[in-house]
Coordinates of C-alpha atoms and ligand atoms in Angstrom, one line a residue:
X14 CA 201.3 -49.8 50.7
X15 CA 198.4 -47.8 51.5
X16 CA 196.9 -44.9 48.9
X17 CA 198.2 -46.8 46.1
X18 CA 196.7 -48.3 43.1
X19 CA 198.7 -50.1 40.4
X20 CA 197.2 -49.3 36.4
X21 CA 198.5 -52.2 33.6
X22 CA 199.2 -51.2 30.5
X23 CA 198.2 -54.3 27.8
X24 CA 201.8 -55.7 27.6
X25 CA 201.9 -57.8 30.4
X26 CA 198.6 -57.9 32.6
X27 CA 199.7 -61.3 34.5
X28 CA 202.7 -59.7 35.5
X29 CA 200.4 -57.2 36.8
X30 CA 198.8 -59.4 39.1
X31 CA 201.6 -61.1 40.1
X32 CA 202.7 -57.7 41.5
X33 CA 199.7 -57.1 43.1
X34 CA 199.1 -60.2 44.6
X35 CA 202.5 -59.8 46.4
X36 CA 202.5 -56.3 47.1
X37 CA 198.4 -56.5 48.3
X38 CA 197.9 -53.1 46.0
X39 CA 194.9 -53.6 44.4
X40 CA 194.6 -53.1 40.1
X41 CA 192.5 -50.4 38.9
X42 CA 189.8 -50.4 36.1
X43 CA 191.0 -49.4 33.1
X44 CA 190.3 -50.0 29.3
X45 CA 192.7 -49.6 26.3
X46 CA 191.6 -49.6 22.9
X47 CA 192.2 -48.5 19.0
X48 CA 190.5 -46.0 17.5
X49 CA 189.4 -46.9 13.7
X50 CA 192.2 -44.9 12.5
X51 CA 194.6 -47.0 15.0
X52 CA 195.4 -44.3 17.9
X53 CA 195.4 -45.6 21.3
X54 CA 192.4 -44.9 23.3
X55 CA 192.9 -45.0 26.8
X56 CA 189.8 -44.8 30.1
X57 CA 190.8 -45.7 33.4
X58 CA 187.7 -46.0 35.4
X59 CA 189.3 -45.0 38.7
X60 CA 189.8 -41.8 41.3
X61 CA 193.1 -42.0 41.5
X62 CA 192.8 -39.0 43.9
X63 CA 196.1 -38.8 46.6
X64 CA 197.0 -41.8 45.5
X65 CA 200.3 -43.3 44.6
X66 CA 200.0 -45.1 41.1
X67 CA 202.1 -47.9 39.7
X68 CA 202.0 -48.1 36.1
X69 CA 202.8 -51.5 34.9
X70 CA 203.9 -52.0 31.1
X71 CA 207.0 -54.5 29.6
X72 CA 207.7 -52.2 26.2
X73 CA 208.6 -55.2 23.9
X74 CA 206.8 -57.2 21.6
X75 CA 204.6 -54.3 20.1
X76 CA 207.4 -52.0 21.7
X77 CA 206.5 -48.6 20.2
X78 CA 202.9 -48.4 20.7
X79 CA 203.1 -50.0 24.6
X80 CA 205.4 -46.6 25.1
X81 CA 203.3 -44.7 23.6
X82 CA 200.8 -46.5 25.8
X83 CA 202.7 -45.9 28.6
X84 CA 202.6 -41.8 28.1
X85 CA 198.5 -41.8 27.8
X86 CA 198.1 -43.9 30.9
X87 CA 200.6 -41.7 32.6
X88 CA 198.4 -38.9 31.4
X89 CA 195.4 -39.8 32.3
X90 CA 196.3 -41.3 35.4
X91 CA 197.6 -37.7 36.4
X92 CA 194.1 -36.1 35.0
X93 CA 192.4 -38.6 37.8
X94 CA 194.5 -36.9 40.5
X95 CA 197.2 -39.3 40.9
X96 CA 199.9 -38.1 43.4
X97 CA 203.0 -39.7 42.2
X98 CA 203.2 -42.0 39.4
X99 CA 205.8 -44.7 39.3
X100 CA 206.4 -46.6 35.9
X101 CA 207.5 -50.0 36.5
X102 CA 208.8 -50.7 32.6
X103 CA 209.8 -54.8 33.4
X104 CA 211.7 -54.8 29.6
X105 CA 213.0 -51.2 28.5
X106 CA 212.6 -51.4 24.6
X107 CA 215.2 -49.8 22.9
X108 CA 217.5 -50.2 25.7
X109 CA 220.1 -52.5 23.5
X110 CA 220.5 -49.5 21.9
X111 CA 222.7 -47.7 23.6
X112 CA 225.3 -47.1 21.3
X113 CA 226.3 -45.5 18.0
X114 CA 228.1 -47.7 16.4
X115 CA 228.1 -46.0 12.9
X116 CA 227.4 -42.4 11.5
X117 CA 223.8 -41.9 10.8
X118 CA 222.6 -43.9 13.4
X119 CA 220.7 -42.5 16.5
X120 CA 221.0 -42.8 19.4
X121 CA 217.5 -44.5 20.2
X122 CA 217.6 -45.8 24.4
X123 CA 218.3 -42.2 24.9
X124 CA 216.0 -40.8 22.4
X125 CA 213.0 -43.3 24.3
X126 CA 214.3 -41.9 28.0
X127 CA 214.2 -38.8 27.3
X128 CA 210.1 -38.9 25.6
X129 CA 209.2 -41.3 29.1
X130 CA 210.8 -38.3 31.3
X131 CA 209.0 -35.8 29.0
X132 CA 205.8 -38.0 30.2
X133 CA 203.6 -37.4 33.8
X134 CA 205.8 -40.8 35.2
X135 CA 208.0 -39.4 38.2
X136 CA 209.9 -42.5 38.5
X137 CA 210.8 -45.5 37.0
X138 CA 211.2 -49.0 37.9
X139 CA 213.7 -51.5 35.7
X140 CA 214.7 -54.5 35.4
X141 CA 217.8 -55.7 34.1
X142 CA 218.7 -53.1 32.1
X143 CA 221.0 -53.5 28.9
X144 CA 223.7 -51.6 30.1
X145 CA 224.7 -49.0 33.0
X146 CA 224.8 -45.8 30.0
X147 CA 221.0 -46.0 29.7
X148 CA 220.7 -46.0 33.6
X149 CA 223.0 -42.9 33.3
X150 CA 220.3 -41.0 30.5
X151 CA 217.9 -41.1 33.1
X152 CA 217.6 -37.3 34.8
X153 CA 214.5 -38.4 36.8
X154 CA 215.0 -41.6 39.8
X155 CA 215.2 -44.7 38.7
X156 CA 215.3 -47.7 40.9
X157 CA 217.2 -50.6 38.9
X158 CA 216.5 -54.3 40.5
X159 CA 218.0 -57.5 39.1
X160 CA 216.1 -61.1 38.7
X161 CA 219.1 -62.7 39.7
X162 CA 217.9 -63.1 43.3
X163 CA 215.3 -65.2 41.3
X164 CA 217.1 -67.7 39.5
X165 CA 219.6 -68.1 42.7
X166 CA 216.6 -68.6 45.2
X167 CA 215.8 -71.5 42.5
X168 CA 219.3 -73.1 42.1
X169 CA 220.9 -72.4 45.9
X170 CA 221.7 -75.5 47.1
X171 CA 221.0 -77.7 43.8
X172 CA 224.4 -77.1 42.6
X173 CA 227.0 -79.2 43.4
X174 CA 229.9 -77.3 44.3
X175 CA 232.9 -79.7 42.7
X176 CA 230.6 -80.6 40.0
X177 CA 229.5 -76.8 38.7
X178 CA 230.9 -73.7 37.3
X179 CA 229.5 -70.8 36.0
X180 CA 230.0 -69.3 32.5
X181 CA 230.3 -65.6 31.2
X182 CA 228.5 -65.8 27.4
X183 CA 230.7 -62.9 26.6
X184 CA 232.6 -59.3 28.0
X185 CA 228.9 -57.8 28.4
X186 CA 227.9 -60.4 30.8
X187 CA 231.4 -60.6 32.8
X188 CA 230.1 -58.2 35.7
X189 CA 226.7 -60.0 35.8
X190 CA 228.1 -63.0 35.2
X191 CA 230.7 -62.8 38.0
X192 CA 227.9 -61.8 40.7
X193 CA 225.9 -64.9 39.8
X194 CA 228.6 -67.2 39.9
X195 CA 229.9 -65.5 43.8
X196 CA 225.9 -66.1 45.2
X197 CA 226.2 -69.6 44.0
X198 CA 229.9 -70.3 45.3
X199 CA 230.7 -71.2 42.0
X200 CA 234.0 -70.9 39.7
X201 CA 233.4 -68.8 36.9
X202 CA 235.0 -68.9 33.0
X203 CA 234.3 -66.7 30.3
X204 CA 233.7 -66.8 26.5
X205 CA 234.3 -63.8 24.4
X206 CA 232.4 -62.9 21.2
X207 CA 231.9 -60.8 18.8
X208 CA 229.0 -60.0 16.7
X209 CA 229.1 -58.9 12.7
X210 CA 227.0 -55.5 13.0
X211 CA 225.7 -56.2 9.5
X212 CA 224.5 -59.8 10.0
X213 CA 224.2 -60.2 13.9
X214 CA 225.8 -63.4 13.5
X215 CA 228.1 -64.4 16.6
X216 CA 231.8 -65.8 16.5
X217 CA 233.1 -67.3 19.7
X218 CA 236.6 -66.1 20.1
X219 CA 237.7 -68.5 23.3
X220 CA 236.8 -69.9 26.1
X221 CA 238.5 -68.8 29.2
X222 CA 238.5 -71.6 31.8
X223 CA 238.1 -75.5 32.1
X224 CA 234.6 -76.8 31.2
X225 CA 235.7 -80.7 30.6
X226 CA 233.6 -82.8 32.9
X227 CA 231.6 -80.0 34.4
X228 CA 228.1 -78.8 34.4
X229 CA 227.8 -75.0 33.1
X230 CA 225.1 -72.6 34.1
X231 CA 225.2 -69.1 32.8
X232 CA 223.0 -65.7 33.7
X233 CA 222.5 -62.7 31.0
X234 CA 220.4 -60.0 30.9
X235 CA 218.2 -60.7 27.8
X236 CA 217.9 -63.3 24.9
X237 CA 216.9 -62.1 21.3
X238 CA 218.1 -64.6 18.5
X239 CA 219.3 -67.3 20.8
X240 CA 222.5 -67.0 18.9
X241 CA 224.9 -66.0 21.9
X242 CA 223.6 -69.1 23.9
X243 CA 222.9 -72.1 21.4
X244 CA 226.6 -71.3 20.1
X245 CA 227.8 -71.0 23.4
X246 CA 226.1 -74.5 24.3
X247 CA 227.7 -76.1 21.4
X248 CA 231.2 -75.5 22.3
X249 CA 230.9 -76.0 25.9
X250 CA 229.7 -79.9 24.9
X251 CA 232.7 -79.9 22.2
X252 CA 235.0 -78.8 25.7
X253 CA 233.1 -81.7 27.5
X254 CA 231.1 -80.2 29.7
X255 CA 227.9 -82.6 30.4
X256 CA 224.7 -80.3 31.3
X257 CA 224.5 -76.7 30.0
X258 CA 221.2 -74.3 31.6
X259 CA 220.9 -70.7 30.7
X260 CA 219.3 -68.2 32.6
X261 CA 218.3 -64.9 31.0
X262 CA 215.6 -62.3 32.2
X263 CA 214.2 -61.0 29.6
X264 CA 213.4 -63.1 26.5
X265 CA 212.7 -60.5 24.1
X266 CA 212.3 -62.7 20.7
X267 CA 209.5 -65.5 21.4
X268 CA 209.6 -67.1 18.5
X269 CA 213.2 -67.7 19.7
X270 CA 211.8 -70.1 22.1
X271 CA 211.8 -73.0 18.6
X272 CA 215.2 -72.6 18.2
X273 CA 215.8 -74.4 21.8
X274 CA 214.7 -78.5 21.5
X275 CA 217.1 -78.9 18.8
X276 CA 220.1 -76.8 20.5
X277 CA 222.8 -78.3 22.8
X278 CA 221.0 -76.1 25.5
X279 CA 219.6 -79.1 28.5
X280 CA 217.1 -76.4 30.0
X281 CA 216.8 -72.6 29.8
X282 CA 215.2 -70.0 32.5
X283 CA 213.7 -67.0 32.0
X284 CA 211.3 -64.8 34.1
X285 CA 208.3 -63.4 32.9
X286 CA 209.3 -59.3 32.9
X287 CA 207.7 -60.1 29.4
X288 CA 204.5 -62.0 28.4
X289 CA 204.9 -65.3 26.9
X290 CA 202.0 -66.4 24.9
X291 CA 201.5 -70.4 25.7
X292 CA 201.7 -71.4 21.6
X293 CA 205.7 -70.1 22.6
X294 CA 206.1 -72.0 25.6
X295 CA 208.4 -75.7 24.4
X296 CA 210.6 -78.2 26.3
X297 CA 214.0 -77.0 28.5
X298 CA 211.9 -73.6 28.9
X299 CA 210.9 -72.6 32.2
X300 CA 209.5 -69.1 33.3
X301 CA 210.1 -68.2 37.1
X302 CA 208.0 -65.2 37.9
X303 CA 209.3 -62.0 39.4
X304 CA 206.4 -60.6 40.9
X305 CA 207.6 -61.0 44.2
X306 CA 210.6 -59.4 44.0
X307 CA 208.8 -55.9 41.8
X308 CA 206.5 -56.3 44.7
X309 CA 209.5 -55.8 47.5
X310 CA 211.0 -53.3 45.2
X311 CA 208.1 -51.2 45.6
Ligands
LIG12 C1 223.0 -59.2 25.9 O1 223.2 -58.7 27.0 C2 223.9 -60.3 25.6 O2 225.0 -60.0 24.8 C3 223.1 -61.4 24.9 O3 223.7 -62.6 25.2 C4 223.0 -61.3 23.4 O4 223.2 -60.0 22.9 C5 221.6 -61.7 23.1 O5 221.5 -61.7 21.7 P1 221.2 -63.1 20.9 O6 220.2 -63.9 21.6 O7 220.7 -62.6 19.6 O8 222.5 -63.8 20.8

């Protein structure tokens, strides 16, 4: 794309790349700092006169100050004469939030859309996000792509048909679920939990579907405990299935990632729409990288 520029924020600067190396826009200077006192202290080093800028920053890990990050870039992107500035935002924080389940709560994915749209970003790129009623708190355009065209690029044609079926880890992932398991000509079953709000601890209600004798692959939009899945994988063994892999999009707990060699999980996928420092990085984990397919979103 010509006049264009892409700025990264500090969440995810090899995602950054990624995206530029596929989408041949070139990354501009820029340097992000504290203050003593801790503010943010943003300088990008760039005319971004005319130009089309994509802002590149995965709001997880140190979610609140990479959005308010996110606002000073898109700031001072617009002070350097930016035409149009489009946010790709790989991991929405606060988007699992889209609910109040009890009085006195907020209601915080909205709360975090509305202070982006109050921001100099004209439009957003997501990825996989949590539910369609954040998509729907969005007054500004929003273009919503999936990684799933990711983990089926990797799997087409590695998964034996008679031998494979796809699994649903619970109600939220049905639709998701159901998509994945059509693109890979698979049969799909489905687990329904639920999840004590107090504790976040998961209970498997049942498993709709035959599993005995079968390999199981699943796809979800994000991992945070590992609780869903590493439950999941233990009853699918105790309903004899042989191999279980998960794919998910967005791992949004690393130090999840030590919860896998010891689980019933055989291998796990994720993408990297978040960083993933190395010292996180163990066996059955793979990261496929979505680059690409930002890059052909843009
Ligand atoms: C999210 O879309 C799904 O329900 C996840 O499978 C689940 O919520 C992830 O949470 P955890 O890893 O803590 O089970």
């Amino acid at each position: 794309m010509k006049n264009a520029m892409i700025i990264s924020g500090s969440s995810n600067n090899s995602l950054a790349k990624s995206i530029s190396k596929y989408s041949k826009i070139p990354i501009g200077k820029t340097k992000v700092e504290n203050f003593p006192n801790k503010e943010i202290r943003i300088l990008i080093k760039e005319d971004l006169k005319e130009k089309n800028v994509f802002l590149v920053q995965a709001t997880n890990g140190r979610v609140n100050s990479y959005i308010i990050e996110l606002a000073l870039l898109a700031d001072a992107a617009k002070r350097c004469g930016a035409k149009k500035i489009i946010a790709i935002i790989p991991w929405l924080g606060y988007s699992p939030q889209d609910k109040v389940f009890r009085k006195g709560e907020p209601l915080s994915s909205k709360v975090i859309v509305k202070m982006l749209e109050s921001t100099q970003i004209d439009k957003f790129i997501l990825i996989d996000v949590h539910s369609k009623l954040v998509l729907k708190m969005f007054t500004k355009p929003v273009v919503h792509l999936s990684a799933m065209p990711v983990f089926v690029e990797h799997f087409k044609g590695k998964l034996e048909k008679t031998s494979w079926v796809s699994v649903a880890l619970d109600k939220g992932a049905r639709e998701r679920a159901k998509l994945f398991s059509k693109e890979l000509g698979l049969p799909l079953v489905q687990f329904d939990k639920e999840r004590d709000l107090k504790t976040g601890e998961v209970k498997f209600k049942k498993l709709e579907g035959n599993v005995k004798g079968k390999n199981v692959i699943s796809f979800d939009d994000f991992v945070s405990t590992g609780g869903t899945r590493i439950q999941a994988s233990k009853l699918l063994k105790q309903q004899g299935a042989k191999k279980y892999i998960d794919c998910v999009t967005h791992l949004i707990v690393p130090e999840t990632t030590r919860k896998f060699p010891a689980s019933k999980i055989d291998e796990i996928y994720i993408t990297n729409t978040i960083h993933l420092d190395t010292k996180f990085k163990t066996k059955k984990l793979h990261v496929l990288d979505i680059g690409k397919l930002i890059a052909r979103g843009i």
